[in-house]
Short mmCIF file of C-alpha atoms in Angstrom, two decimals:
data_model
loop_
_atom_site.label_atom_id
_atom_site.label_comp_id
_atom_site.label_asym_id
_atom_site.label_seq_id
_atom_site.Cartn_x
_atom_site.Cartn_y
_atom_site.Cartn_z
CA MET A 1 142.93 54.72 144.52
CA ASP A 2 141.00 51.87 142.81
CA ALA A 3 138.41 51.87 145.59
CA TRP A 4 136.72 54.79 143.85
CA SER A 5 136.25 53.18 140.45
CA GLU A 6 133.31 50.89 141.03
CA ILE A 7 131.08 53.38 142.84
CA VAL A 8 131.86 56.27 140.46
CA ARG A 9 131.10 54.17 137.39
CA GLU A 10 127.92 52.76 138.93
CA LEU A 11 126.68 56.22 139.89
CA THR A 12 127.55 57.73 136.51
CA LEU A 13 125.48 55.11 134.71
CA LYS A 14 122.62 55.52 137.17
CA LEU A 15 122.50 59.32 136.96
CA VAL A 16 122.82 59.40 133.17
CA GLY A 17 120.02 56.84 132.99
CA TRP A 18 117.57 59.27 134.58
CA PRO A 19 116.57 61.69 131.77
CA SER A 20 116.64 65.36 132.75
CA VAL A 21 116.56 67.63 129.70
CA THR A 22 116.09 71.24 130.81
CA ASN A 23 112.45 72.32 131.17
CA THR A 24 111.03 68.81 130.83
CA ALA A 25 109.18 66.49 133.18
CA GLY A 26 112.34 64.41 133.53
CA GLU A 27 114.21 67.37 134.97
CA CYS A 28 111.37 68.08 137.41
CA GLN A 29 111.43 64.46 138.63
CA TRP A 30 115.19 63.98 138.74
CA SER A 31 115.96 65.39 142.18
CA GLN A 32 113.17 63.28 143.69
CA GLN A 33 114.73 60.15 142.17
CA LEU A 34 118.10 61.02 143.65
CA ALA A 35 116.53 61.83 147.02
CA GLU A 36 114.84 58.43 147.09
CA TRP A 37 118.10 56.67 146.23
CA LEU A 38 120.12 58.62 148.80
CA GLY A 39 117.43 58.00 151.40
CA GLN A 40 118.16 54.27 151.10
CA GLN A 41 121.86 54.71 151.87
CA PRO A 42 122.81 53.88 155.47
CA TYR A 43 123.81 57.38 156.57
CA PHE A 44 120.70 59.12 155.27
CA ALA A 45 118.42 56.30 156.36
CA ALA A 46 119.69 57.09 159.86
CA HIS A 47 119.63 60.91 159.36
CA PRO A 48 116.64 61.64 157.08
CA SER A 49 116.40 65.28 158.24
CA GLN A 50 119.77 65.96 156.60
CA LEU A 51 118.38 65.16 153.17
CA ARG A 52 116.30 68.02 151.84
CA LEU A 53 114.44 69.01 148.66
CA GLU A 54 113.71 72.73 148.23
CA ARG A 55 111.65 74.22 145.38
CA THR A 56 113.46 76.67 143.17
CA VAL A 57 112.45 80.31 143.68
CA ASP A 58 110.37 82.34 141.19
CA ASP A 59 110.47 79.45 138.75
CA GLY A 60 107.71 78.57 136.30
CA TYR A 61 108.68 74.89 136.49
CA GLU A 62 108.21 72.62 139.52
CA ARG A 63 111.89 71.89 140.04
CA SER A 64 113.84 71.36 143.23
CA ASN A 65 117.35 71.61 144.56
CA LEU A 66 118.61 68.63 146.51
CA TYR A 67 120.69 69.19 149.67
CA ALA A 68 122.44 66.26 151.36
CA LEU A 69 124.47 66.96 154.51
CA VAL A 70 126.91 64.57 156.14
CA ARG A 71 127.94 65.84 159.56
CA GLY A 72 131.19 65.52 161.41
CA THR A 73 132.54 67.53 164.30
CA GLY A 74 132.50 71.32 164.24
CA PRO A 75 130.75 73.79 161.92
CA THR A 76 133.30 73.98 159.07
CA THR A 77 131.62 72.88 155.86
CA VAL A 78 132.70 72.25 152.29
CA VAL A 79 130.02 72.37 149.59
CA LEU A 80 130.10 69.96 146.63
CA ALA A 81 127.81 71.32 143.92
CA GLY A 82 126.64 70.55 140.41
CA HIS A 83 123.69 70.71 138.04
CA TYR A 84 121.64 67.75 136.90
CA ASP A 85 119.86 69.17 133.85
CA VAL A 86 121.17 68.33 130.38
CA VAL A 87 120.66 69.68 126.87
CA SER A 88 118.33 68.09 124.33
CA ILE A 89 118.96 64.59 122.96
CA GLU A 90 117.63 65.51 119.51
CA ASN A 91 121.09 65.62 117.95
CA TYR A 92 121.43 61.88 118.56
CA ALA A 93 118.87 61.44 115.75
CA SER A 94 118.31 57.69 115.20
CA LEU A 95 120.36 56.90 118.31
CA ALA A 96 118.24 59.08 120.62
CA GLU A 97 116.62 55.96 122.14
CA TRP A 98 119.97 55.06 123.70
CA ALA A 99 121.23 58.56 124.53
CA THR A 100 120.83 57.97 128.28
CA ASP A 101 122.10 54.38 128.24
CA PRO A 102 125.89 54.70 127.75
CA GLU A 103 126.64 50.99 127.61
CA ALA A 104 124.00 50.39 124.92
CA LEU A 105 124.94 53.56 123.08
CA LEU A 106 128.65 52.79 122.87
CA PRO A 107 128.61 49.99 120.24
CA ARG A 108 125.89 51.74 118.23
CA LEU A 109 127.82 54.99 118.17
CA ILE A 110 130.97 53.15 117.08
CA ALA A 111 129.04 51.45 114.29
CA SER A 112 127.54 54.77 113.17
CA LEU A 113 130.96 56.41 113.06
CA GLU A 114 132.47 53.47 111.19
CA ALA A 115 129.76 53.77 108.57
CA ASN A 116 129.43 57.53 108.27
CA GLY A 117 132.17 59.29 110.22
CA SER A 118 134.29 61.24 107.77
CA SER A 119 135.38 64.43 109.53
CA PRO A 120 138.51 64.66 111.69
CA SER A 121 136.31 65.09 114.78
CA ASP A 122 134.37 61.95 113.85
CA GLN A 123 137.59 60.00 113.45
CA LEU A 124 138.90 61.23 116.78
CA ALA A 125 135.64 60.20 118.43
CA LEU A 126 135.84 56.76 116.82
CA GLU A 127 139.40 56.32 118.07
CA ASP A 128 138.38 57.46 121.57
CA LEU A 129 135.38 55.15 121.79
CA ARG A 130 137.23 52.13 120.43
CA SER A 131 139.95 52.65 123.06
CA GLY A 132 137.57 51.85 125.91
CA ASP A 133 138.72 54.97 127.78
CA PHE A 134 135.67 57.09 126.95
CA LEU A 135 132.02 56.69 127.93
CA PRO A 136 129.38 58.38 125.71
CA GLY A 137 125.88 59.55 126.55
CA ARG A 138 123.85 62.67 127.19
CA GLY A 139 125.12 64.12 130.43
CA ALA A 140 127.92 61.59 130.78
CA LEU A 141 130.36 64.50 130.60
CA ASP A 142 128.18 67.54 131.29
CA MET A 143 127.85 66.86 134.11
CA LYS A 144 126.36 63.77 135.72
CA SER A 145 129.76 62.11 136.01
CA GLY A 146 130.81 65.11 138.09
CA LEU A 147 127.78 64.62 140.32
CA ALA A 148 128.64 60.93 140.55
CA VAL A 149 132.12 61.79 141.85
CA GLY A 150 130.64 64.26 144.34
CA LEU A 151 128.22 61.62 145.62
CA ALA A 152 131.02 59.06 145.89
CA VAL A 153 133.09 61.49 147.97
CA LEU A 154 130.04 62.31 150.13
CA LEU A 155 129.28 58.64 150.86
CA HIS A 156 132.95 57.87 151.48
CA PHE A 157 133.00 60.68 154.03
CA ALA A 158 129.84 59.30 155.64
CA ALA A 159 131.52 55.88 155.99
CA GLN A 160 134.43 57.26 158.02
CA PRO A 161 134.27 56.36 161.72
CA GLU A 162 135.55 59.82 162.65
CA ARG A 163 134.75 62.94 160.67
CA ARG A 164 135.98 66.47 161.12
CA GLY A 165 133.76 69.14 159.59
CA ASN A 166 130.82 68.61 157.25
CA LEU A 167 130.19 67.94 153.58
CA LEU A 168 127.10 69.43 151.94
CA PHE A 169 126.19 68.04 148.50
CA ILE A 170 123.95 70.20 146.30
CA ALA A 171 122.34 69.15 143.01
CA THR A 172 120.57 71.89 141.06
CA PRO A 173 118.43 72.15 137.90
CA ASP A 174 118.38 74.68 135.05
CA GLU A 175 122.08 75.49 134.61
CA GLU A 176 121.69 75.12 130.86
CA GLU A 177 119.19 77.97 130.58
CA ALA A 178 118.74 80.44 133.45
CA SER A 179 120.38 78.97 136.60
CA HIS A 180 117.19 78.99 138.64
CA GLY A 181 118.75 76.19 140.69
CA ALA A 182 122.00 77.93 141.62
CA ARG A 183 120.30 81.28 142.17
CA SER A 184 117.86 79.55 144.51
CA ALA A 185 120.77 77.82 146.25
CA ALA A 186 122.26 81.22 147.06
CA ILE A 187 119.03 81.95 148.95
CA HIS A 188 118.66 78.50 150.52
CA LEU A 189 122.28 78.35 151.69
CA HIS A 190 121.81 81.35 153.95
CA GLU A 191 118.81 79.64 155.56
CA LEU A 192 120.30 76.14 155.76
CA ALA A 193 123.61 77.33 157.18
CA LYS A 194 121.74 79.06 159.98
CA GLU A 195 119.36 76.14 160.59
CA TRP A 196 122.09 73.50 160.56
CA GLY A 197 124.78 75.58 162.27
CA LEU A 198 127.20 75.45 159.34
CA GLU A 199 130.19 77.64 158.61
CA LEU A 200 130.60 77.51 154.83
CA ALA A 201 134.34 77.48 154.16
CA ALA A 202 134.61 76.58 150.46
CA ALA A 203 132.65 75.24 147.52
CA ILE A 204 133.83 72.78 144.88
CA ASN A 205 131.82 72.95 141.68
CA LEU A 206 131.91 69.65 139.79
CA ASP A 207 131.33 70.85 136.23
CA ALA A 208 133.02 69.38 133.16
CA THR A 209 135.63 70.66 130.75
CA SER A 210 136.34 69.70 127.18
CA ASP A 211 139.15 69.99 124.66
CA GLN A 212 140.41 68.16 121.61
CA ALA A 213 143.91 67.53 123.00
CA ALA A 214 144.88 64.89 125.54
CA GLY A 215 143.54 66.57 128.66
CA GLU A 216 146.41 68.96 129.29
CA GLN A 217 143.98 71.87 129.57
CA GLY A 218 140.86 70.09 130.81
CA GLN A 219 142.36 68.08 133.66
CA ALA A 220 142.59 71.09 135.91
CA ILE A 221 141.52 72.88 139.03
CA PHE A 222 139.91 76.18 138.11
CA LEU A 223 140.21 78.89 140.75
CA GLY A 224 137.41 80.95 139.23
CA THR A 225 134.99 81.27 136.37
CA VAL A 226 134.37 83.63 133.50
CA GLY A 227 131.62 86.19 133.71
CA LYS A 228 129.01 86.41 130.97
CA PHE A 229 126.99 89.22 129.45
CA LEU A 230 124.56 89.06 126.55
CA PRO A 231 124.78 92.53 124.95
CA LEU A 232 121.64 92.99 122.86
CA ILE A 233 121.39 95.77 120.30
CA TYR A 234 118.03 96.92 118.93
CA LEU A 235 118.42 98.87 115.70
CA VAL A 236 116.06 101.30 113.99
CA GLY A 237 116.56 102.47 110.40
CA ARG A 238 114.43 104.60 108.04
CA GLU A 239 112.08 102.79 105.68
CA THR A 240 112.24 103.49 101.98
CA HIS A 241 110.92 102.01 98.77
CA ALA A 242 113.44 99.69 97.14
CA GLY A 243 113.43 101.91 94.08
CA TYR A 244 114.70 104.84 96.14
CA PRO A 245 117.40 103.32 98.33
CA PHE A 246 119.01 106.58 99.38
CA ASP A 247 115.77 108.06 100.72
CA GLY A 248 116.14 105.97 103.86
CA ILE A 249 118.52 103.78 105.81
CA ASN A 250 118.22 100.02 105.46
CA VAL A 251 118.42 98.61 108.96
CA ASN A 252 119.96 95.42 107.59
CA ARG A 253 122.97 97.44 106.54
CA MET A 254 123.19 98.93 110.02
CA ALA A 255 122.92 95.53 111.68
CA ALA A 256 125.56 94.04 109.40
CA ALA A 257 127.94 96.88 110.23
CA VAL A 258 127.42 96.43 113.96
CA THR A 259 127.92 92.67 113.79
CA GLN A 260 131.05 93.08 111.69
CA ALA A 261 132.44 95.57 114.22
CA ILE A 262 131.76 93.36 117.25
CA GLU A 263 132.16 89.79 116.00
CA CYS A 264 135.49 88.35 117.20
CA ASN A 265 136.81 91.85 117.96
CA ILE A 266 140.03 91.10 119.84
CA ASP A 267 140.15 94.65 121.19
CA LEU A 268 137.08 93.79 123.26
CA CYS A 269 138.72 90.75 124.90
CA ASP A 270 139.04 90.95 128.66
CA GLU A 271 142.36 89.88 130.18
CA ALA A 272 143.21 88.96 133.76
CA GLU A 273 145.64 86.63 135.54
CA GLY A 274 147.55 86.16 132.29
CA GLU A 275 144.55 84.65 130.47
CA LEU A 276 142.69 86.30 127.60
CA ALA A 277 138.95 85.78 127.47
CA PRO A 278 137.40 84.87 124.10
CA PRO A 279 136.13 87.79 121.99
CA PRO A 280 132.39 88.42 121.61
CA ILE A 281 130.58 86.26 119.11
CA SER A 282 127.22 86.75 117.43
CA LEU A 283 124.38 84.49 118.48
CA LYS A 284 121.65 86.31 116.55
CA GLN A 285 121.20 88.88 113.80
CA SER A 286 117.91 89.46 112.03
CA ASP A 287 115.59 92.17 110.81
CA LEU A 288 112.10 92.14 112.30
CA LYS A 289 110.00 92.45 109.17
CA THR A 290 107.42 89.64 109.02
CA PHE A 291 105.93 90.14 105.55
CA TYR A 292 106.98 90.75 101.95
CA ASP A 293 106.82 94.03 100.10
CA VAL A 294 109.39 96.24 98.40
CA THR A 295 109.90 98.51 101.40
CA THR A 296 113.10 98.12 103.36
CA PRO A 297 112.80 96.78 106.92
CA SER A 298 112.81 99.39 109.66
CA THR A 299 113.99 97.44 112.72
CA ALA A 300 116.50 94.70 113.44
CA TRP A 301 118.31 93.18 116.38
CA CYS A 302 121.43 91.27 117.23
CA TYR A 303 122.99 89.90 120.37
CA PHE A 304 126.36 88.56 121.36
CA ASN A 305 127.88 86.18 123.85
CA TYR A 306 130.54 88.09 125.77
CA LEU A 307 132.80 86.55 128.42
CA THR A 308 134.72 88.54 131.01
CA HIS A 309 137.46 87.89 133.54
CA GLY A 310 137.11 91.07 135.57
CA ARG A 311 135.64 93.84 133.44
CA PRO A 312 132.84 95.70 135.27
CA ALA A 313 129.36 96.09 133.84
CA ASN A 314 129.61 99.84 133.26
CA LEU A 315 132.72 99.39 131.11
CA VAL A 316 131.09 96.56 129.13
CA LEU A 317 128.06 98.73 128.43
CA ASP A 318 130.20 101.74 127.49
CA GLN A 319 132.39 99.67 125.17
CA PHE A 320 129.49 98.11 123.29
CA MET A 321 127.77 101.48 122.95
CA ALA A 322 131.00 103.01 121.64
CA VAL A 323 131.64 100.24 119.11
CA THR A 324 128.02 100.42 117.96
CA SER A 325 128.24 104.19 117.56
CA GLU A 326 131.49 103.97 115.59
CA ALA A 327 130.07 101.27 113.32
CA LEU A 328 126.93 103.26 112.58
CA ASP A 329 128.87 106.47 111.99
CA ALA A 330 131.07 104.64 109.50
CA VAL A 331 128.24 102.97 107.61
CA LEU A 332 126.22 106.19 107.43
CA ALA A 333 129.26 108.07 106.14
CA THR A 334 129.73 105.42 103.47
CA GLN A 335 126.09 105.60 102.48
CA PHE A 336 126.24 109.40 102.26
CA ALA A 337 129.25 109.20 99.96
CA GLN A 338 127.45 106.66 97.77
CA ALA A 339 124.30 108.81 97.76
CA GLN A 340 126.31 111.87 96.69
CA ARG A 341 127.88 109.97 93.83
CA TYR A 342 124.52 108.57 92.73
CA ALA A 343 122.89 112.02 92.89
CA ALA A 344 125.63 113.48 90.71
CA LEU A 345 125.22 110.69 88.15
CA VAL A 346 121.43 110.97 87.84
CA GLY A 347 121.10 114.69 88.50
CA SER A 348 118.91 114.38 91.57
CA ALA A 349 118.80 116.62 94.66
CA ALA A 350 121.54 116.51 97.27
CA PRO A 351 121.07 113.56 99.63
CA VAL A 352 120.30 113.69 103.35
CA ARG A 353 123.22 113.05 105.69
CA TRP A 354 121.84 110.81 108.42
CA GLN A 355 123.17 110.80 111.99
CA ALA A 356 122.60 107.89 114.36
CA GLN A 357 121.92 108.12 118.06
CA VAL A 358 122.93 105.29 120.41
CA LEU A 359 121.08 104.94 123.71
CA SER A 360 121.46 102.63 126.66
CA TYR A 361 118.34 100.83 127.86
CA ALA A 362 118.32 103.02 130.97
CA ASP A 363 118.38 106.12 128.72
CA LEU A 364 115.47 104.75 126.69
CA VAL A 365 113.33 104.16 129.79
CA VAL A 366 113.80 107.80 130.81
CA ARG A 367 112.97 109.07 127.32
CA ALA A 368 109.87 106.85 127.15
CA GLN A 369 108.65 108.06 130.54
CA GLN A 370 109.17 111.71 129.61
CA HIS A 371 107.31 111.37 126.33
CA SER A 372 104.42 109.19 127.53
CA GLY A 373 103.47 111.10 130.65
CA PRO A 374 101.50 109.91 133.70
CA THR A 375 100.06 106.76 132.11
CA PHE A 376 103.49 105.36 131.32
CA ALA A 377 104.03 103.23 134.42
CA ARG A 378 100.56 101.63 134.25
CA ASN A 379 100.83 100.87 130.53
CA LEU A 380 104.36 99.48 130.89
CA ALA A 381 103.25 97.17 133.71
CA ALA A 382 100.35 95.88 131.59
CA PHE A 383 102.59 95.23 128.59
CA THR A 384 105.22 93.50 130.74
CA ALA A 385 102.52 91.27 132.23
CA GLN A 386 101.51 90.20 128.72
CA LEU A 387 105.10 89.26 127.95
CA GLN A 388 105.42 87.32 131.19
CA ALA A 389 102.32 85.31 130.35
CA ASP A 390 103.95 84.07 127.14
CA ARG A 391 106.17 81.22 128.32
CA THR A 392 107.40 80.62 124.77
CA LEU A 393 109.48 83.79 124.90
CA ASP A 394 113.11 83.21 125.77
CA ALA A 395 115.09 85.89 127.58
CA PRO A 396 116.44 87.71 124.49
CA ASN A 397 113.04 87.80 122.76
CA PHE A 398 111.36 89.04 125.94
CA SER A 399 113.98 91.77 126.15
CA ARG A 400 113.70 92.70 122.48
CA GLN A 401 109.92 93.09 122.65
CA LEU A 402 110.18 95.28 125.74
CA VAL A 403 112.80 97.49 124.07
CA ALA A 404 110.59 97.81 120.98
CA TYR A 405 107.62 98.84 123.14
CA LEU A 406 109.66 101.47 124.96
CA TRP A 407 111.00 102.76 121.66
CA ARG A 408 107.43 103.36 120.50
CA CYS A 409 106.61 105.04 123.82
CA ALA A 410 109.61 107.36 123.49
CA GLY A 411 108.43 108.79 120.17
CA LEU A 412 111.92 108.68 118.70
CA SER A 413 112.99 108.04 115.12
CA GLY A 414 115.93 106.33 113.50
CA PRO A 415 118.58 105.78 112.55
CA ALA A 416 119.35 104.68 116.09
CA ALA A 417 120.40 101.82 118.33
CA VAL A 418 119.56 100.78 121.87
CA VAL A 419 122.10 98.70 123.80
CA CYS A 420 121.04 96.54 126.72
CA PHE A 421 121.78 93.24 128.44
CA GLY A 422 119.47 90.62 126.97
CA SER A 423 119.70 87.88 129.56
CA LEU A 424 120.84 86.91 133.02
CA HIS A 425 124.28 88.25 133.93
CA TYR A 426 126.77 85.68 135.23
CA PRO A 427 129.39 87.46 137.37
CA HIS A 428 133.02 86.36 137.14
CA SER A 429 134.69 84.90 140.23
CA LEU A 430 138.25 84.16 141.28
CA VAL A 431 139.92 82.72 144.37
CA ALA A 432 142.93 85.04 144.39
CA GLY A 433 144.31 84.94 147.92
CA HIS A 434 142.36 87.91 149.24
CA ASN A 435 142.05 86.36 152.70
CA GLU A 436 143.35 83.45 154.72
CA ARG A 437 140.62 81.06 153.56
CA GLU A 438 141.40 81.76 149.92
CA ARG A 439 145.13 81.44 150.47
CA HIS A 440 144.70 78.10 152.22
CA LEU A 441 142.38 76.80 149.48
CA GLN A 442 144.84 77.85 146.77
CA ALA A 443 147.71 76.15 148.58
CA ALA A 444 145.70 72.96 149.07
CA CYS A 445 144.78 72.86 145.38
CA GLU A 446 148.37 73.33 144.29
CA ARG A 447 149.77 70.76 146.72
CA HIS A 448 147.30 67.98 145.95
CA ALA A 449 147.26 68.59 142.20
CA GLN A 450 151.03 68.21 142.04
CA ALA A 451 151.06 65.12 144.25
CA LEU A 452 148.27 63.30 142.41
CA ALA A 453 149.62 64.19 138.98
CA ALA A 454 152.91 62.58 139.97
CA ASP A 455 151.17 59.53 141.50
CA HIS A 456 149.02 58.97 138.40
CA ALA A 457 151.63 59.96 135.80
CA THR A 458 149.33 62.63 134.36
CA THR A 459 148.94 66.40 134.40
CA ILE A 460 146.63 68.46 136.61
CA LYS A 461 146.89 72.19 136.02
CA LEU A 462 145.83 75.10 138.16
CA ARG A 463 144.04 77.58 135.94
CA PRO A 464 142.37 80.86 136.88
CA PHE A 465 139.14 80.78 134.87
CA PHE A 466 136.70 77.99 134.06
CA ALA A 467 135.91 78.78 130.44
CA GLY A 468 132.24 77.81 130.38
CA ILE A 469 129.36 79.76 131.84
CA SER A 470 128.61 78.00 135.09
CA ASP A 471 126.73 78.02 138.37
CA MET A 472 129.98 79.03 140.07
CA SER A 473 128.90 82.62 139.42
CA PHE A 474 126.19 82.26 142.06
CA TYR A 475 128.31 80.66 144.76
CA GLY A 476 131.58 82.52 144.68
CA SER A 477 131.35 85.84 142.86
CA ALA A 478 131.90 89.20 144.50
CA MET A 479 129.86 91.47 142.27
CA GLU A 480 130.25 95.09 143.27
CA HIS A 481 127.11 97.05 144.19
CA ALA A 482 127.80 99.53 141.37
CA ASP A 483 127.86 96.64 138.92
CA GLN A 484 124.51 95.39 140.15
CA THR A 485 123.06 98.87 139.71
CA ILE A 486 124.22 99.07 136.09
CA VAL A 487 123.04 95.54 135.33
CA ALA A 488 119.62 96.13 136.89
CA ALA A 489 119.07 99.43 135.07
CA ASN A 490 120.02 98.01 131.67
CA THR A 491 118.47 94.53 131.75
CA PRO A 492 114.87 94.56 130.43
CA LEU A 493 114.13 91.31 132.28
CA TRP A 494 114.97 92.88 135.62
CA GLY A 495 112.12 93.04 138.11
CA SER A 496 109.76 90.96 135.99
CA ARG A 497 111.07 87.65 134.72
CA LEU A 498 114.41 88.13 136.46
CA LYS A 499 114.54 88.73 140.20
CA PHE A 500 117.83 88.11 141.92
CA ASP A 501 119.80 89.96 144.56
CA TYR A 502 123.48 89.51 143.72
CA ASN A 503 124.29 90.74 147.23
CA LEU A 504 123.21 87.30 148.45
CA VAL A 505 126.25 85.84 146.71
CA ARG A 506 128.48 88.57 148.06
CA THR A 507 127.40 87.96 151.64
CA LEU A 508 127.97 84.22 151.27
CA ASN A 509 131.64 85.10 150.71
CA LEU A 510 132.25 81.50 149.66
CA PRO A 511 135.55 80.74 147.91
CA THR A 512 134.53 78.57 144.97
CA ILE A 513 136.66 76.44 142.66
CA ASN A 514 135.86 73.92 139.94
CA ILE A 515 137.20 70.37 139.92
CA GLY A 516 135.35 68.21 137.44
CA PRO A 517 135.54 65.55 134.73
CA TRP A 518 137.26 65.99 131.40
CA GLY A 519 136.20 64.73 128.00
CA ARG A 520 135.14 65.90 124.58
CA ASP A 521 132.20 67.35 122.65
CA TYR A 522 129.74 68.11 125.43
CA HIS A 523 126.27 69.09 124.21
CA GLN A 524 127.00 67.14 121.03
CA ARG A 525 126.04 63.67 119.84
CA LEU A 526 129.63 62.60 120.47
CA GLU A 527 129.70 63.79 124.09
CA ARG A 528 132.00 61.48 126.04
CA VAL A 529 133.85 61.47 129.34
CA TYR A 530 137.43 60.27 129.85
CA MET A 531 137.11 57.39 132.30
CA PRO A 532 140.67 56.87 133.68
CA TYR A 533 140.69 60.41 135.10
CA LEU A 534 137.06 60.19 136.22
CA LEU A 535 137.32 56.85 138.02
CA LYS A 536 140.62 57.25 139.87
CA THR A 537 142.24 60.67 139.84
CA LEU A 538 139.25 63.00 140.12
CA PRO A 539 137.53 61.57 143.22
CA GLU A 540 140.83 61.33 145.08
CA LEU A 541 141.66 64.93 144.16
CA ILE A 542 138.31 66.23 145.40
CA TRP A 543 138.58 64.09 148.52
CA ARG A 544 142.01 65.45 149.39
CA VAL A 545 141.20 69.11 148.73
CA ALA A 546 137.92 68.94 150.66
CA ASN A 547 139.54 67.21 153.63
CA ASP A 548 142.40 69.68 153.65
CA VAL A 549 139.91 72.52 154.09
CA LEU A 550 137.94 70.62 156.75
CA GLN A 551 141.03 69.68 158.76
CA THR A 552 142.04 73.31 159.14
CA GLY A 553 138.57 74.58 159.97
#
């Protein structure tokens, strides 16, 4: 349907042209810019009360969600949602000036690749950009082109003389860091649905996918999204002088053993619906010594990105504690054997055989409270307030400092490890035919994907899990209450920097899928969106699926 092409391209260029790097002034201003532009469109000029900006909740930045409602007959409503923040433009280096101007960036990026592009990925990017089928720019793929398609569908719906049901467009900030926007939307949607008399039937997230093939995997409808944990492990060794290595336990050795045991451990992969989630991967490993001397460091930490398809929080915690315990047992056994051999060679006394304890964060809190007595709660609140006042602390560092404080309060000694969740938990979700709404949405996706793929001589797959961490977790997940209890008890951020009731998402009961643009290298300097799919196939696909849901409402 060529009628889509002009408006989608125009909107993509416009939205990319408004800078909105996460946690910057541009991000704070972005929703206001879009609200002003939408307010000039005929439908919203006539219905200004259906265009709303709402501040994000418990957010240190002055950011807002944008809600734009186009009404038809009846209460049935489909949500079109996406985030407008983008990652930093620093990796564009000398081309950063044009990072948000795709048409100016394109020839410069081609020239840069012609002069300096030597890797296979550089050569693929050069071929893509020369073809004219790809548009570069920060946010062009992730995910302002998706928002552009959502807006095009919204305005096309508004232009229809007769409309059945309603479309609600939502643009949110902060997906790239802590999902303040989507978490706030879970709160706002309850209020707006009641105020506007809406029956929320389905949500279509508009986020992007990427692969290095020809789109066979990325041009897809995703019926759910992966879940995400950030298991954080705080390690405590036993200091010793470098000249007497077997008199203590070097925490760096402990941390290395834990990372080796967890990194890319296929046995930890979660599997569901015939798809295997990626294994955990290390994002950080470091000791915490800040000065030089010849004493071994006593504390270290590491954390891992871990994606799930259905594994509950209690099993994730148990597995990471078990792997950590096994790794420490093995490394301490090895050190004992080495110490015995060394003692025999030099004629020294028999070495100490160290044993490690592994605690959950919830266990540590109890031990700290028991050891510290009646002043514990007051002192913990004061320390937490100090951490909250430091806005330079990211979620893992906030968590690590709180664990270290509690370790001191507990009066324990190493070797030991504490396992917790170091950041916001993103629950998995899946539209799996549990009720009539889900079954109808699945059928609509399958029917229209097949028809459009045939019409456009391309492929559009149905896949169970969107592979990237996304805001879908806060529209369509069904996190069990037991899971929330485990997450809350073992997340140091909980109740201070992180306040979110996952039951809000559960009570929304909103079947959520992802239909978005495809391209390559998002978050990178070579980020680019595939235009033939974006301009023709994608808007028609979203239009058909959304209307299918509305027509049966």
